[in-house]
Short mmCIF file of C-alpha atoms in Angstrom, two decimals:
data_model
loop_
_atom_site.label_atom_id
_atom_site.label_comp_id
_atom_site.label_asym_id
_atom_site.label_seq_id
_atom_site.Cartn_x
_atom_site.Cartn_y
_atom_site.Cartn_z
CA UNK A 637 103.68 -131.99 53.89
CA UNK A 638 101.83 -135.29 54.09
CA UNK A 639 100.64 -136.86 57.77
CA UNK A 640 102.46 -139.23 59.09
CA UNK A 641 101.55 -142.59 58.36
CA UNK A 642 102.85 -146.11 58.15
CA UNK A 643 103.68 -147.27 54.54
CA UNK A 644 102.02 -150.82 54.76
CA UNK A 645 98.41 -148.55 56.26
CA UNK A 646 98.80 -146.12 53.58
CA UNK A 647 98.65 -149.41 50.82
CA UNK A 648 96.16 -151.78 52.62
CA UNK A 649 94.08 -149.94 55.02
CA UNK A 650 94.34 -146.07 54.11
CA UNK A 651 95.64 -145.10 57.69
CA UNK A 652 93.11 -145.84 59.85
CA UNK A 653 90.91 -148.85 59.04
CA UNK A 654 90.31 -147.42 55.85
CA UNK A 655 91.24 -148.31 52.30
CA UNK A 656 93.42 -145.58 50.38
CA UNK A 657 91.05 -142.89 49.22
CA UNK A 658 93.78 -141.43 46.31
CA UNK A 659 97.02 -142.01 45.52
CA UNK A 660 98.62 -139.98 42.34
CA UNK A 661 101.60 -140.19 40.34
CA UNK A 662 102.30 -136.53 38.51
CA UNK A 663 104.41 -138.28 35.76
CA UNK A 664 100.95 -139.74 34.76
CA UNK A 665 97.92 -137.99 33.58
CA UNK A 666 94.81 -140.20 33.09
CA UNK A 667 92.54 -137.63 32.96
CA UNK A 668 90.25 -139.10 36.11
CA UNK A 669 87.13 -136.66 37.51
CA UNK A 670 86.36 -139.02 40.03
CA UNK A 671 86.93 -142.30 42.14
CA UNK A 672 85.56 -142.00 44.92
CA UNK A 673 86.15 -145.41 46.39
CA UNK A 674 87.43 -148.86 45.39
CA UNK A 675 84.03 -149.84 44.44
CA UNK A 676 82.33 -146.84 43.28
CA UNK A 677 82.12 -145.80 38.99
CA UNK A 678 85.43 -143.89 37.79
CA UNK A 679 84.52 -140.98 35.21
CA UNK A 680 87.01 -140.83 32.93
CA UNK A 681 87.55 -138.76 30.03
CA UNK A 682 89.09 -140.03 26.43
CA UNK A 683 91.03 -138.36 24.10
CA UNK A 684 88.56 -137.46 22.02
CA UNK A 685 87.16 -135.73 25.07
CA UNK A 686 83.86 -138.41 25.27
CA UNK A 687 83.22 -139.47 28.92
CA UNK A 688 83.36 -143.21 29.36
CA UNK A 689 82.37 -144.89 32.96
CA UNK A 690 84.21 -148.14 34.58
CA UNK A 691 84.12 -150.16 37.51
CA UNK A 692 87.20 -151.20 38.13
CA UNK A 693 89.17 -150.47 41.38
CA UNK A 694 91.08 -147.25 41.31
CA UNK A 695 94.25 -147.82 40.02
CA UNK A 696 97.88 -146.59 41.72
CA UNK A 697 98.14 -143.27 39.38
CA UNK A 698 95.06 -142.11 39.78
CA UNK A 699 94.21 -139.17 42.44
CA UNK A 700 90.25 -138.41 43.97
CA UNK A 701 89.47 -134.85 44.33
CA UNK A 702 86.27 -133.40 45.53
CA UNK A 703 84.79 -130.18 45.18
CA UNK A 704 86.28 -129.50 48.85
CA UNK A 705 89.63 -130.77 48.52
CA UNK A 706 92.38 -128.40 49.31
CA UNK A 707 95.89 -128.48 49.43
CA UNK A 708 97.83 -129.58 52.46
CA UNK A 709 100.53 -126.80 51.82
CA UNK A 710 101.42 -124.22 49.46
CA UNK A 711 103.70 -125.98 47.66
CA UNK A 712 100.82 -128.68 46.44
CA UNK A 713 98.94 -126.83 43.66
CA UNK A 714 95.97 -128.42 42.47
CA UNK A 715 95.01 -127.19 39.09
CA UNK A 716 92.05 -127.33 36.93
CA UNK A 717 92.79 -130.06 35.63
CA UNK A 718 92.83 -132.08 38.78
CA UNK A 719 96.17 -132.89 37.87
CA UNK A 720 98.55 -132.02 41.47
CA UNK A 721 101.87 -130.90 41.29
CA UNK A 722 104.50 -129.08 43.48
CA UNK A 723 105.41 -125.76 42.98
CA UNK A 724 108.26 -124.08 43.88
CA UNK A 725 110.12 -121.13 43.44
CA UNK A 726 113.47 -120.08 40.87
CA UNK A 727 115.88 -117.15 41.13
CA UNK A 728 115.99 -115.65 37.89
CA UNK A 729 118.93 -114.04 38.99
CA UNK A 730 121.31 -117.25 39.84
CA UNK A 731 118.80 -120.16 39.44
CA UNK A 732 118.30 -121.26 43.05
CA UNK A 733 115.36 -123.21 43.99
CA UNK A 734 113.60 -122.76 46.94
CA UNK A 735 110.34 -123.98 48.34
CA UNK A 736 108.92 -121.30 50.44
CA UNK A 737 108.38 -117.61 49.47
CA UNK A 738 111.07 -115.43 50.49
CA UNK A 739 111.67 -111.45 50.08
CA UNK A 740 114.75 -112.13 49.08
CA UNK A 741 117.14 -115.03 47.06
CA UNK A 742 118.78 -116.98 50.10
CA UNK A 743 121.62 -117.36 47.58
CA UNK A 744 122.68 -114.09 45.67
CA UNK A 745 120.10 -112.28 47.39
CA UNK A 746 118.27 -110.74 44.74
CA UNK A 747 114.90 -109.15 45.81
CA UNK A 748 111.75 -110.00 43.66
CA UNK A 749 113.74 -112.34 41.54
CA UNK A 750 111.81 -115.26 42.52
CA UNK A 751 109.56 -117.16 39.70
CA UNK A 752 106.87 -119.86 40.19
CA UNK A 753 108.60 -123.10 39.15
CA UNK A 754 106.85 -126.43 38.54
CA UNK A 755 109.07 -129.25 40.54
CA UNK A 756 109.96 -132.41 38.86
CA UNK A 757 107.99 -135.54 40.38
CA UNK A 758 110.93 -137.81 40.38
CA UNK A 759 114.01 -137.50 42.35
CA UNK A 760 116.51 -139.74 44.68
CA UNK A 761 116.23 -140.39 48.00
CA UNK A 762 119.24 -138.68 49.93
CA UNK A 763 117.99 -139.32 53.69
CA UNK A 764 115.46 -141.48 55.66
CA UNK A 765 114.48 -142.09 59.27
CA UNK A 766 111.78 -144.83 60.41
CA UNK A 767 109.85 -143.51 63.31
CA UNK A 768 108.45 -145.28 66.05
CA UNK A 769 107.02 -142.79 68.15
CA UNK A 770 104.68 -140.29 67.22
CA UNK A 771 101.47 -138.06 68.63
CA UNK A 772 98.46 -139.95 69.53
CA UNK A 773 96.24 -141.27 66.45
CA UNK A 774 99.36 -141.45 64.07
CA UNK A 775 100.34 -145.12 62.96
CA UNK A 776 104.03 -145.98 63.84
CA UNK A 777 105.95 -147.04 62.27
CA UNK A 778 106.14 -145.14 59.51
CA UNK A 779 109.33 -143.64 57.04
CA UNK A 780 110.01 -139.95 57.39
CA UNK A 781 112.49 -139.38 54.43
CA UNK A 782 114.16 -136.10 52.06
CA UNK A 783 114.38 -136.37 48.47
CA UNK A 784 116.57 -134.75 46.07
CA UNK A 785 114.20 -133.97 43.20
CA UNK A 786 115.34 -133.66 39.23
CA UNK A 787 116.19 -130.10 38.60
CA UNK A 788 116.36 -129.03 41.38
CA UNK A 789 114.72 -128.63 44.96
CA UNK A 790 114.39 -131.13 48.63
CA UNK A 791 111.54 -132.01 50.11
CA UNK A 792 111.56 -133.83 53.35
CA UNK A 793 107.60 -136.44 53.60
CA UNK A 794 107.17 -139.42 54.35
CA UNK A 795 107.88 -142.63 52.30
CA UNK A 796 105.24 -145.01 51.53
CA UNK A 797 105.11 -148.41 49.38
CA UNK A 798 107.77 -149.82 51.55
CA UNK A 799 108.26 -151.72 54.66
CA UNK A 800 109.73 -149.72 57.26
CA UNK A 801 112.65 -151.60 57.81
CA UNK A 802 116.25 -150.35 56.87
CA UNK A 803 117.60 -153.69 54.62
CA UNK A 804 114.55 -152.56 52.03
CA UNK A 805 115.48 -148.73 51.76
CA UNK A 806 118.82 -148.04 49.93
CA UNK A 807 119.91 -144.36 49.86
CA UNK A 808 119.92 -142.72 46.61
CA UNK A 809 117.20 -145.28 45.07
CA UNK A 810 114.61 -143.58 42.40
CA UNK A 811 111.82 -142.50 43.77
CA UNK A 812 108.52 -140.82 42.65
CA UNK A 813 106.44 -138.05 44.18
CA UNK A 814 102.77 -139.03 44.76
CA UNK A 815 99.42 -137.77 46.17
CA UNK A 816 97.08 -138.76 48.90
CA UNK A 817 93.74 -137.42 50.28
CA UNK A 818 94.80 -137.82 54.15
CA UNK A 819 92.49 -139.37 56.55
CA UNK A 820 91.62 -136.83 58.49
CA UNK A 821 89.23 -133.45 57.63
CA UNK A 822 88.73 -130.03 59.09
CA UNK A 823 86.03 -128.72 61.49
CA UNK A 824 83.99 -127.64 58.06
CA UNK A 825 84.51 -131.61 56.48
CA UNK A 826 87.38 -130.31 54.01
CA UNK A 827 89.52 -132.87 53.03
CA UNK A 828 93.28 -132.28 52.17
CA UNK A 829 95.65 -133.18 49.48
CA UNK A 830 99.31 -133.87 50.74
CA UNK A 831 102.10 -135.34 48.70
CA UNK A 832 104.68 -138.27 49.56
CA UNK A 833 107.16 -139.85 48.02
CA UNK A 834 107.69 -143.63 46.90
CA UNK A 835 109.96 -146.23 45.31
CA UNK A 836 109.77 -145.26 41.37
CA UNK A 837 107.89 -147.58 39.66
#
C-alpha cells in the first residue's frame, strides 16, 4: 500500500520538499525507460521500436523505475516492461477475488483454486477518511480512501490529486489507480513502488 501522504505534496512537492519522482496511470502505456527527474532526458521508445530522447517534464502517466526499484507489496507487480499493475487472485471455483494469498477460497472454500488475476486500474470510490494525525515525518493531511475496482476486488490507499477537504470528494466518483516511487528508501538505497488511487481523468 502507498505511504501516507498529503494529496496537494504528492502534486507540487513530492512529499517532502521534493518534486514527484513518478506518477503512473496503468490504463496508459507510453513505453517510458526513464525520467528520472523533471529536468532530466526521457528515453522513450516508438512504435517502430527506434529510441527517441526529449526534454520535456515528465508527464502525469508516466512512471520512473530504476534498476533498484521494488514493489511496495505483493500485489504491485512490476513487469518487464516497466509497465505496474496490481495483481490479485480469482477462484476458479466460484470467481471470488481476493488480494492476498490464501490456502483456501474465503468464499466456497476451495483449496488451490486460486489463479493470478490482473486487477482493473479503474474503479469507484466507495469510502474515504481525511487524516490529520499521523506518525512523525508523514504530511497530514492527507485522504486515506477504499475503492471498488472494475471486475472485481477493494483496495483501501490513499487518494491523491485532490484537496483534502470533504465538499471536493463525492462517494462513488471514477477514479483511477496510479503509481508513485515513495520518498523514502531502505537501509541498502532501494526505492519502492506503491500504488494510489485518484480522480479519473
Amino acid at each position: 500500500m502507498g505511504l501516507a501522504q498529503s494529496p496537494k505534496d504528492d502534486l507540487e512537492s513530492g512529499g517532502i520538499g521534493q518534486r514527484p519522482k513518478v506518477i503512473a496511470q496503468t490504463n496508459h502505456s507510453p513505453h517510458v525507460t526513464r525520467c528520472r527527474r523533471d529536468d532530466e532526458r526521457i528515453r522513450t521508445k516508438s512504435r517502430l521500436g527506434h529510441a527517441k530522447t526529449a526534454t520535456d517534464p515528465c508527464p502525469i502517466g508516466v512512471h520512473t523505475l530504476s534498476d533498484n526499484s521494488r514493489p511496495i507489496t505483493s500485489l504491485v507487480q512490476i513487469p518487464d516492461s516497466g509497465d505496474p499493475f496490481l495483481q490479485g487472485l480469482k477462484c476458479k471455483s466460484c470467481g471470488a477475488i481476493s488480494l492476498k494469498s490464501r490456502a483456501a477460497c474465503g468464499k466456497c472454500g476451495g483449496r488451490d483454486t486460486n489463479e493470478p488475476l490482473r486487477l482493473a486500474n479503474k474503479g469507484k470510490l466507495h469510502a474515504f477518511s481525511i487524516v490529520y494525525r499521523a506518525f512523525p515525518g508523514i504530511t497530514v493531511p492527507f485522504v486515506s480512501a477504499v475503492a471498488d475496482l472494475e471486475g472485481g476486488g477493494t483496495i483501501k490507499t490513499n487518494l491523491i490529486g485532490v484537496d483534502p477537504d470533504p465538499e471536493k470528494i463525492q462517494l462513488g466518483m471514477d477514479i483511477d489507480v496510479v503509481f508513485q516511487v515513495v520518498d523514502r528508501k531502505d537501509s541498502e538505497g532501494n526505492e519502492y513502488l506503491g500504488y494510489f488511487i485518484q480522480p479519473a481523468a
